[in-house]
Every structure is written in structure tokens, then in C-alpha cells.
Coordinates of C-alpha atoms in Angstrom, one line a residue:
X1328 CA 0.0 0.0 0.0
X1329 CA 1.3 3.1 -1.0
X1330 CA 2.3 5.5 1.3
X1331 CA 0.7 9.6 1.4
X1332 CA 4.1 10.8 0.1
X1333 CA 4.5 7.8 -2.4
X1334 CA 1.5 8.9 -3.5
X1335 CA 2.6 12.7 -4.3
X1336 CA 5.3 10.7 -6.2
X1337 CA 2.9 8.9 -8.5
X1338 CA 1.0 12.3 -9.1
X1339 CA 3.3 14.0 -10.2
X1340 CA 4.1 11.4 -12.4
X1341 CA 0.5 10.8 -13.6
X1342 CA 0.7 14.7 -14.9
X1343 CA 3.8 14.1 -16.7
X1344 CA 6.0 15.7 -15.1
X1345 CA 9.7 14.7 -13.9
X1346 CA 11.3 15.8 -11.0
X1347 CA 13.5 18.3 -12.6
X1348 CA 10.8 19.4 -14.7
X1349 CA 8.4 20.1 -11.4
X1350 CA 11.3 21.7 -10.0
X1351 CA 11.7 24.2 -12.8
X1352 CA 8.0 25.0 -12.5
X1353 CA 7.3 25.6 -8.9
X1354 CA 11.3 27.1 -8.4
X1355 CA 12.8 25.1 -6.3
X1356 CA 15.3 22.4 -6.8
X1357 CA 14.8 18.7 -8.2
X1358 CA 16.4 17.9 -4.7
X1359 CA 13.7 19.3 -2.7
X1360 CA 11.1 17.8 -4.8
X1361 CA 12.8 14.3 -3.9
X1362 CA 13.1 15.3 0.2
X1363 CA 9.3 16.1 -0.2
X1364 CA 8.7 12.5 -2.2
X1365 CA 10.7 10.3 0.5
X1366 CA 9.1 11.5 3.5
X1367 CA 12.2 14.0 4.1
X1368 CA 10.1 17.2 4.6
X1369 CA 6.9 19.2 3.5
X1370 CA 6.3 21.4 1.0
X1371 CA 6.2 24.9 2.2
X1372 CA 2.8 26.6 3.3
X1373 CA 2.7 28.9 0.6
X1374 CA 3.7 26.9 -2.3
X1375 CA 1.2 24.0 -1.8
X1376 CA -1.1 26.0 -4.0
X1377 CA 0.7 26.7 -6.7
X1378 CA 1.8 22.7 -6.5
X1379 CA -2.1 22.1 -5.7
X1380 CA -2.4 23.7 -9.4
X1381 CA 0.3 22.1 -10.9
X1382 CA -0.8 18.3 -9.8
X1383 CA -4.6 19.4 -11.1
X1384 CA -5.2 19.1 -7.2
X1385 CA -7.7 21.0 -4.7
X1386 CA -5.3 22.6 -1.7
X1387 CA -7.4 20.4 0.7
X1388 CA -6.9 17.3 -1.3
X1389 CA -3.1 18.0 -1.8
X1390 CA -2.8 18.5 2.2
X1391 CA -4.5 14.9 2.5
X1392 CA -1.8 13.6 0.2
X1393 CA 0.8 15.1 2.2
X1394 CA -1.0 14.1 5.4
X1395 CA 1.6 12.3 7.6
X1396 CA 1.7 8.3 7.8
X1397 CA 2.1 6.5 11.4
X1398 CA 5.6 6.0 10.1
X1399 CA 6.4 10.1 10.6
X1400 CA 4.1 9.9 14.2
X1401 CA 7.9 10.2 16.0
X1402 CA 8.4 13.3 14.0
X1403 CA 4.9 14.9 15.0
X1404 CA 5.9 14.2 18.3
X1405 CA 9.3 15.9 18.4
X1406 CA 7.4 19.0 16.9
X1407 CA 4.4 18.8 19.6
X1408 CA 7.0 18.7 22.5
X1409 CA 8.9 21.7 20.7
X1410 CA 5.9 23.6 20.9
X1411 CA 4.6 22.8 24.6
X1412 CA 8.8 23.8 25.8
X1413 CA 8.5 27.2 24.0
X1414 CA 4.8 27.8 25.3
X1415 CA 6.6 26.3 29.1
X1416 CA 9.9 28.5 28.7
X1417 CA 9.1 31.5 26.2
X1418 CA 12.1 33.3 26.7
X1419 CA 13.6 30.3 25.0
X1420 CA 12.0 29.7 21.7
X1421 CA 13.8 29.4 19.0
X1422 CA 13.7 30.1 14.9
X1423 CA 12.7 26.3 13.9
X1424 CA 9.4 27.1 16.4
X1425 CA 8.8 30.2 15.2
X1426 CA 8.6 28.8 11.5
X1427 CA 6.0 26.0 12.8
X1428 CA 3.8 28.6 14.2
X1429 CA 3.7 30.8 10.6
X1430 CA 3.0 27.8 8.8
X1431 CA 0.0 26.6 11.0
X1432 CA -1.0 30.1 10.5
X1433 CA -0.6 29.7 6.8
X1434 CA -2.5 26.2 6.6
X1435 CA -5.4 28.3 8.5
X1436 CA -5.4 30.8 5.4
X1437 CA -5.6 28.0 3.0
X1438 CA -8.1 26.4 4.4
X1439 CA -10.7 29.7 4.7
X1440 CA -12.0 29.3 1.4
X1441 CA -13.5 26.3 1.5
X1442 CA -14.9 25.7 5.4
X1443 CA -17.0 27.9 7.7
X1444 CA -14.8 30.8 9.2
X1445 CA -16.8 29.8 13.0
X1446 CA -14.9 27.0 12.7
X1447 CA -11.7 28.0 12.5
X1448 CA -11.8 31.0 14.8
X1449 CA -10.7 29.0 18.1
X1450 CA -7.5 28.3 16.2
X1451 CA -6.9 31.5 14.9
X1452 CA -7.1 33.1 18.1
X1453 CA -5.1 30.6 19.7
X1454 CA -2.6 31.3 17.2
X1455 CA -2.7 34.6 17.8
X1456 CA -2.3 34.1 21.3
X1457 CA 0.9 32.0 21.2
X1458 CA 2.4 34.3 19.1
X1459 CA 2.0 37.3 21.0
X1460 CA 2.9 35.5 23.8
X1461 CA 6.5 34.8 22.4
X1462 CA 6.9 37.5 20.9
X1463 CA 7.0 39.3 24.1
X1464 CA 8.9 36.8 26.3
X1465 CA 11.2 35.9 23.4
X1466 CA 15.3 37.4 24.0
X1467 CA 16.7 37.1 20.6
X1468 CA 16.6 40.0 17.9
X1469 CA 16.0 37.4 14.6
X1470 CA 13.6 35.7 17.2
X1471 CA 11.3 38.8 17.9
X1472 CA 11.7 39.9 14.3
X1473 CA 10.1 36.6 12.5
X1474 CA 7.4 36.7 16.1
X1475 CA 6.5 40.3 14.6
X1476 CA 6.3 38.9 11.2
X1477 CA 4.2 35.8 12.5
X1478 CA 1.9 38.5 14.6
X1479 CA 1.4 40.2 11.7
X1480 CA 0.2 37.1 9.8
X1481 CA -2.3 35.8 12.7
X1482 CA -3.7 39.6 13.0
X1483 CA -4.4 39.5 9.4
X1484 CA -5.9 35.6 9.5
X1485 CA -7.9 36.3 12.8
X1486 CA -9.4 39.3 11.4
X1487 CA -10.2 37.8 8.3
X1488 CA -12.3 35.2 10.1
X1489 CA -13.8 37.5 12.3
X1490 CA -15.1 39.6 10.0
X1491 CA -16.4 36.7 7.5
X1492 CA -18.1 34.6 10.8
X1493 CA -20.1 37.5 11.6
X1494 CA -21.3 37.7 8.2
X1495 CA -19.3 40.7 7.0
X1496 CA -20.9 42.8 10.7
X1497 CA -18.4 43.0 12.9
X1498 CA -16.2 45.7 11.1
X1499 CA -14.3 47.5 14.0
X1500 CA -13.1 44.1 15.3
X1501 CA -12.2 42.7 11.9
X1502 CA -10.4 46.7 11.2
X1503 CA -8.4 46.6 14.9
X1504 CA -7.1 43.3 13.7
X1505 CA -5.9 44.4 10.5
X1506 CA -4.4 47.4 12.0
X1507 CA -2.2 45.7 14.5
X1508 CA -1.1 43.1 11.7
X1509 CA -0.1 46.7 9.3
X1510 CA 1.7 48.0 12.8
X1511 CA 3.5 44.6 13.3
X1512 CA 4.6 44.2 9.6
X1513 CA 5.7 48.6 9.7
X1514 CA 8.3 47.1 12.7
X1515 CA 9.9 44.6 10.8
X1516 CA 9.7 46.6 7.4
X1517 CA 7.6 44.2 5.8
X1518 CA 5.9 46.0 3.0
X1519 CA 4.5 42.7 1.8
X1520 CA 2.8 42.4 5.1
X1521 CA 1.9 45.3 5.5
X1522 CA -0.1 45.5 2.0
X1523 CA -1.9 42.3 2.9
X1524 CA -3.2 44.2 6.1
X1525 CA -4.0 47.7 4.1
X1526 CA -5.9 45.6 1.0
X1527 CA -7.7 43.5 3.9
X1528 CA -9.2 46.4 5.6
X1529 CA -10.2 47.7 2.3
X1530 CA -12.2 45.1 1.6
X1531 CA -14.1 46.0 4.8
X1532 CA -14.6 49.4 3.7
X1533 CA -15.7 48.5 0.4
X1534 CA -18.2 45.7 0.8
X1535 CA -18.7 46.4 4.7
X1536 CA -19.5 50.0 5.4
X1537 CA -19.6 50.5 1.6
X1538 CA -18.0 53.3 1.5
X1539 CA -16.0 53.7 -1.8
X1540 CA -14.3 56.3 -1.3
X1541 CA -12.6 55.3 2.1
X1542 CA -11.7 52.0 0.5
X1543 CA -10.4 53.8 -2.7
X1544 CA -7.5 55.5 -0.2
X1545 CA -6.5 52.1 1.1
X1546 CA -6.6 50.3 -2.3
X1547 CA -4.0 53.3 -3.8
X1548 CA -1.9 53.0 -0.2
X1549 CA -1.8 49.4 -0.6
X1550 CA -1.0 49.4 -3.9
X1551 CA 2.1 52.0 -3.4
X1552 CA 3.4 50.3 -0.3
X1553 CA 3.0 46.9 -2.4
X1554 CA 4.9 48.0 -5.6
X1555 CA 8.2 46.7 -6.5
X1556 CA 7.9 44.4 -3.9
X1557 CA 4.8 42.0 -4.9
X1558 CA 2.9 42.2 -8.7
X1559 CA 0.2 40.2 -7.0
X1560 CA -0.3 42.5 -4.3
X1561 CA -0.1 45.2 -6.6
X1562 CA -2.4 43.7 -9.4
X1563 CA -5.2 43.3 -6.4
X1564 CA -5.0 46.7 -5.4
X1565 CA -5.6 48.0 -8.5
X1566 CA -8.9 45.6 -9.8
X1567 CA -10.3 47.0 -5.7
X1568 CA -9.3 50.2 -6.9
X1569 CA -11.5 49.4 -10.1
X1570 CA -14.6 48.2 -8.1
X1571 CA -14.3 51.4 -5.6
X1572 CA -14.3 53.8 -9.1
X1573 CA -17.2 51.3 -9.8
X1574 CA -18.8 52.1 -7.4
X1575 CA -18.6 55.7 -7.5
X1576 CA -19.7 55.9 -10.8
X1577 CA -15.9 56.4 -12.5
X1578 CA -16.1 53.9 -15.5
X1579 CA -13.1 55.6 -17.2
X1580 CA -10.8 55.2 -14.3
X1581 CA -12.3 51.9 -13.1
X1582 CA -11.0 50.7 -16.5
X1583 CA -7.5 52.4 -16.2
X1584 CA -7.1 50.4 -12.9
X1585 CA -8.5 47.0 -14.0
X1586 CA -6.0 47.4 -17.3
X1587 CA -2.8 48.4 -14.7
X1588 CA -4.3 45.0 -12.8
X1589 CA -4.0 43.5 -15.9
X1590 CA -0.2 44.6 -16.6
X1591 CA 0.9 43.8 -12.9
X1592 CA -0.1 39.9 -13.1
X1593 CA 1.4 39.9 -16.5
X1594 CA 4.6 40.1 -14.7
X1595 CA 4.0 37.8 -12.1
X1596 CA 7.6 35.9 -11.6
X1597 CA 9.0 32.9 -9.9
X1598 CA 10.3 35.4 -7.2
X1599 CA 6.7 36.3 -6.7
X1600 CA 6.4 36.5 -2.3
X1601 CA 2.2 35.6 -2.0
X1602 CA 1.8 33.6 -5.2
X1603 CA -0.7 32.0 -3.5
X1604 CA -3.0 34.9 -2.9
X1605 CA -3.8 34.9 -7.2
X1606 CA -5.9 33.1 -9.1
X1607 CA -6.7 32.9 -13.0
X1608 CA -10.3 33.8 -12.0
X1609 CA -9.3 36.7 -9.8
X1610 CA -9.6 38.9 -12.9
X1611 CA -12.7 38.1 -14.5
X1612 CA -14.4 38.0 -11.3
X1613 CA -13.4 41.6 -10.3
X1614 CA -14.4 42.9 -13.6
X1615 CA -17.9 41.2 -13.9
X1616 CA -18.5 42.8 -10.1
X1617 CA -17.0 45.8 -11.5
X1618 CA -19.4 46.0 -15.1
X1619 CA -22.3 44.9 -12.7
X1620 CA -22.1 47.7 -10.7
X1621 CA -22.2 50.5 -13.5
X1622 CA -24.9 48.9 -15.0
X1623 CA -23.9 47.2 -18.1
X1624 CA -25.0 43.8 -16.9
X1625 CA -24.6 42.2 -20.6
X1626 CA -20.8 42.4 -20.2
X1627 CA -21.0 41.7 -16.7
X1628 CA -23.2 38.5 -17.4
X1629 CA -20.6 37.1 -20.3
X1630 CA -17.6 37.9 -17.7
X1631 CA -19.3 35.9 -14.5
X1632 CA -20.1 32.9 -16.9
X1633 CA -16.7 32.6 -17.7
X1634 CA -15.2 32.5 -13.9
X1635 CA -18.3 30.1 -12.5
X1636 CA -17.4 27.6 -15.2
X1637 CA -13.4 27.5 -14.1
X1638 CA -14.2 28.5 -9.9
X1639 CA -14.3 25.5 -7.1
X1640 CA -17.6 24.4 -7.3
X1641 CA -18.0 25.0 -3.4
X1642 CA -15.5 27.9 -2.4
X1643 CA -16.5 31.1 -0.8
X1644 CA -15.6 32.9 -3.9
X1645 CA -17.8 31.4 -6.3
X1646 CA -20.9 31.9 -4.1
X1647 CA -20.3 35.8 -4.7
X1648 CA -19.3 34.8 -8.4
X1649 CA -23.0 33.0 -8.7
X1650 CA -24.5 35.6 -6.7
X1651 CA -23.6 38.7 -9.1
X1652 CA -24.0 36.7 -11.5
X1653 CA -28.1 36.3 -10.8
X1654 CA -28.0 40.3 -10.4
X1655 CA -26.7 40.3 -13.5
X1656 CA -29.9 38.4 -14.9
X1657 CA -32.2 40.5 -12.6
X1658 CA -30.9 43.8 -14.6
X1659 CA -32.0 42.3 -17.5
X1660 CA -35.1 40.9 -16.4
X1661 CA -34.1 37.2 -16.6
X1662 CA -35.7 35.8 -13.6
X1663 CA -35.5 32.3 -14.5
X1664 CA -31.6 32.3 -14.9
X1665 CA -31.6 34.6 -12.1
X1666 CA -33.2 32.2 -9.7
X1667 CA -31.2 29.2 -11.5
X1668 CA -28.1 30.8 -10.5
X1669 CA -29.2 32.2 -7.6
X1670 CA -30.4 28.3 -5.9
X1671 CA -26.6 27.4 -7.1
X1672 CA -25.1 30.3 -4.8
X1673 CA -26.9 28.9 -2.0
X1674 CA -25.4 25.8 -2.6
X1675 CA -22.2 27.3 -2.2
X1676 CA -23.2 29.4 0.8
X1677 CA -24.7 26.0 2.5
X1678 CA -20.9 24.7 2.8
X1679 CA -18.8 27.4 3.1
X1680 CA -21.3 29.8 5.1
X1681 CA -19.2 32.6 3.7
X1682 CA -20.5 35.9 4.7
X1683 CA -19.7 37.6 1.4
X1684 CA -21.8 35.3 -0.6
X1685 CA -24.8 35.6 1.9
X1686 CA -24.8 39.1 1.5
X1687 CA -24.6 39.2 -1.9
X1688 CA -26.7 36.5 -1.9
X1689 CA -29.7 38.4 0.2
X1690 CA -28.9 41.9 -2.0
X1691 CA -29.8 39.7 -5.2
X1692 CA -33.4 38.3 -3.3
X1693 CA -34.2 42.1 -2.4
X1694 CA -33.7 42.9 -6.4
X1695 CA -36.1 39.9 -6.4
X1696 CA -38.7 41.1 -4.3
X1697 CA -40.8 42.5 -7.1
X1698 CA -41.4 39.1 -8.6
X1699 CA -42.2 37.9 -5.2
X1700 CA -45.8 36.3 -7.0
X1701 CA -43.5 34.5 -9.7
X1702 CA -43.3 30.8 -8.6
X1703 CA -39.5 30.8 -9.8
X1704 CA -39.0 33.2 -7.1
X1705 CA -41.3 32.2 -4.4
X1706 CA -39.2 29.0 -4.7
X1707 CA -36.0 31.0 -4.0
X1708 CA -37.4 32.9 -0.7
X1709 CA -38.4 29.5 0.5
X1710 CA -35.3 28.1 0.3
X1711 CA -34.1 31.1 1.9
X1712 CA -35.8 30.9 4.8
X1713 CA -35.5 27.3 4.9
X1714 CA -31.5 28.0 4.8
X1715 CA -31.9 30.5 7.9
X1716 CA -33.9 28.2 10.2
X1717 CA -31.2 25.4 10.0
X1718 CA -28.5 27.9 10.7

């Protein structure tokens, strides 16, 4: 019986690929693709989605395939007792647990899109917690630097999840979060941090308080502090920059910023810091939200269709996708593909509990309301109320 890592072996295989030729793709060395294949060590947080991609994988079925064996339990053990001495005797933790603690961190941010936020919240905060915890206690400089870095990281995770269990309410907690994670990541001169923290609380602003214009300032600042130092940071700063000039009314200069999106993820390199934070859908789904909201739902529509046919068919992200994609129908009167794509959403919604797609998903059933005698979209409020009373 073949053995989780043997397994990752005759993937990669199965695509085609040799060891160099992985390598070469994901930028690393042949060598470490071997380490990874004999049990040796793990692929890095943030490159299991781009290998994810690469082995036509889901990020939560690659993390099963990775998933230790009983014959690496003494390993797991050596890294839980690491753990419990650092938590015993902070002032003594070292590098090696500081890296375990940024990568459960990271595995917390990879799973978000595809389970319920309230479920992942204890962990966050305990992450958090622990961190914080060294980070004041610890004695070494490089020590409290990569704590700081790791603080930053949980801030950013923790309010992430705050803000998306409490169905996008809770904006001041979900804003103090991000806040301390842009403070910790200005210490330790992280400008890559510190744009994650900056785009995050523009998200807030923009489909929270909805309030463009705020969101427009922390789109440009994230976008300047972000530039020459990430094209993917960059490249999502400018398509929320698009959607706040959207919003607004700006079509001219919502299109200058999704074209300078365009241009940044053109350069995407293997030296790229948060590959993992872009998508091929990222795009397209900015720009059908963006064509949506000045009212030209024909190019909105065509856009949408294109990202829910390539999306995870139950991932927080398509649920808005599937969502703005039924306003896009309602605009132009289409109430049965409207209600279609609407009952899909909640399908979505019903597994991920996502608390952008349920607000989109509630804005498209007031559109809806008008209709409310049409049996298509009686059958929708049912099922939303039906939805509510399990949760």
C-alpha cells in the first residue's frame, strides 16, 4: 500500500512531469522535490497552492496527500513537544518554532476558502495568542523579528475570520485586527505584510461600510506600499481600486485600474512572495462585479459565466461569483436564470457559510422582491428561509 508521500510521487508522475521538470515549474530544486517525495520534509505553506495547481489538485486534497503516515508519528511528536517547551519557557524559543507557528497560521489561510470561518476562529485566536505570547517573552533579535512577522500574519488571518463569521458585521473588530497586523509588519519593514493588512481592511470598507471612497485611499496606499515588492499585491489593489471607481460611478478610471491589474499579473515571476494569494479567476471575477455595478450587466453576465465555469464548485468565492451573477440576470429581467443561479449560490453558501456570498446573496433576493408572486422566485425565498432556520 502506497504511502501519502509515495502517492505525491505517482502524481506528479500521472501529470507528466519529472522531478526536474516540477522543480523548474514551482522554483525550487529537483532535490527538494525528492526530500518532499521520501518522507524527508513538507512542501512549504505557501507553495502547496501553486503545486495544488500544478498536480490538477484541490489545496485540501493535496494537504490529504501530504498528510503524515504513522511512520512520521515520532516526527509529530518531536514538533508537539517543541511547541509545549516554547509555550513552558518562552524566553527560550527558537527560529525552527517560530517557522511551525507561521506555517499553521498559513494552513489556517488556506483552508478559509472552502470551510466555515466559525470554525476555524478558536484556532486562529489561539494562534494569535501563542504568538503574542512569544513575541513578548522571546530574547533574541531574529527571534522577535520573525514573532513580529508571525503576529502580523495571525492579525491579518484572525481578522479575516472575524469579520467573515459575523457575516461581514463586525467591522471595527475585523479593522483593529488588521491594523495591529499593518503596525506589526511597519516594525519589521515588511511592505508585503503590510499591503496584505492595508488591501484587507479595504475590503471592509468596500463591501462592509460601503463606503467607496474610504476604500479607494486604502486600495492606492496598498498598492504604493506593495509596488516593486509583490505584482500580485499590486495587481489586487488596482482591480479594488476598479470596483471602488465602480462604485462611484468612475467607469473611465475603473477601466484604467483594471487594465494596470491587468499589466501587474502579466509580470507575475517565480520570485513572486504571495503567489498564492492569485488566481486565473481573480480577474474576470473583479471585472464582472465591476461592469455589474455600472450597470452594463450584458458584459457583466458574459464575464461571470466565464469565472463560474473555471471556480471551485463550493468555495467562498464562487458563491459571490453565482450571486452577481443572478444580479446580472435580474438587470435584464431574466428571472428564470436569475433564480437558477441564484439556488446554485446557495449551494455554495450552504458549505462554506461565507459571509460575502450571503450578502450578496440576500442583495440579489431584495432585487427579487418585485417578482415575489412568480413561482421561480417564491421557490427561491423558500429556500431562503428554509437556509436561515437550520443555521
Amino acid at each position: 500500500m502506497a504511502t501519502p508521500r509515495e502517492g505525491l510521487a505517482a502524481r506528479r508522475k500521472a501529470m507528466g512531469y519529472s522531478q526536474e521538470r516540477l522543480a523548474e515549474t514551482l522554483g525550487v530544486t529537483p532535490g527538494t522535490v525528492g526530500r518532499w517525495e521520501q518522507r524527508k520534509s513538507t512542501p512549504e505553506a505557501w507553495l502547496q497552492p501553486r503545486l495544488a495547481k500544478v498536480l490538477g489538485l484541490s489545496v485540501q486534497e493535496l494537504i490529504d496527500l501530504l498528510r503524515p503516515c504513522s511512520g512520521t508519528l515520532a516526527a509529530e511528536t518531536v514538533d508537539a513537544d517543541r511547541l509545549e517547551r516554547a509555550l513552558a519557557n518562552p524566553s527560550k524559543v527558537d527560529l525552527v518554532t517560530v517557522a511551525e507557528f507561521r506555517q499553521r497560521v498559513s494552513l489556517l489561510s488556506v483552508r478559509y476558502d472552502a470551510e466555515r470561518s466559525t470554525g476555524l476562529l478558536a484556532e486562529a485566536g489561539q494562534a494569535l495568542g501563542q504568538t503574542r505570547l512569544l513575541r513578548e517573552h522571546a530574547r533574541e533579535y531574529r527571534v522577535k523579528r520573525d514573532l513580529l512577522a508571525a503576529e502580523a500574519e495571525a492579525s491579518t488571518v484572525m481578522g479575516q475570520f472575524v469579520w467573515d463569521a459575523s457575516q461581514r458585521r463586525d467591522h471595527d473588530t475585523a479593522k483593529e485586527h488588521f491594523t495591529a497586523a499593518a503596525a506589526a509588519a511597519r516594525s519589521v519593514n515588511d511592505p508585503v505584510l503590510e499591503a496584505v493588512a492595508l488591501l484587507r481592511t479595504s475590503y471592509v470598507e468596500l463591501y462592509g461600510t460601503e463606503n467607496p471612497a474610504d476604500g479607494l485611499v486604502l486600495t492606492e496606499r496598498a498598492a504604493g506600499v506593495a509596488r516593486g515588492h509583490s505584482e500580485v499585491l499590486t495587481g489586487l489593489a488596482e482591480l479594488h481600486s476598479a470596483e471602488a471607481h465602480a462604485m462611484i460611478g468612475e467607469r473611465v478610471a475603473c477601466e484604467r485600474s483594471l487594465g494596470r491589474a491587468l499589466d501587474h499579473f502579466g509580470r507575475i515571476s517565480g520570485d513572486e512572495p504571495v503567489v498564492e494569494m492569485f488566481s486565473e479567476t481573480q480577474y474576470d471575477r473583479l471585472a464582472g462585479s465591476c461592469y455589474l455595478r455600472l450597470n452594463d450587466a450584458a458584459r457583466a453576465q458574459a464575464t461571470l459565466e466565464r469565472v463560474a465555469s473555471q471556480a471551485s464548485s463550493r468555495s467562498k468565492s464562487r458563491s459571490i461569483v453565482l450571486a452577481n451573477l443572478s444580479l446580472a440576470h435580474i438587470q435584464q429581467r431574466e428571472l428564470e436564470n436569475a433564480a437558477a443561479v441564484l439556488h446554485a449560490a446557495i449551494d455554495c453558501v450552504e458549505t462554506t457559510w461565507g459571509g460575502g456570498g450571503l450578502k450578496v446573496i440576500f442583495g440579489a433576493a431584495r432585487e427579487l422582491r418585485r417578482w415575489r408572486q412568480e413561482p421561480v422566485v417564491d421557490q427561491v425565498y423558500d429556500r431562503l428561509f428554509t437556509m436561515m432556520a437550520a443555521s
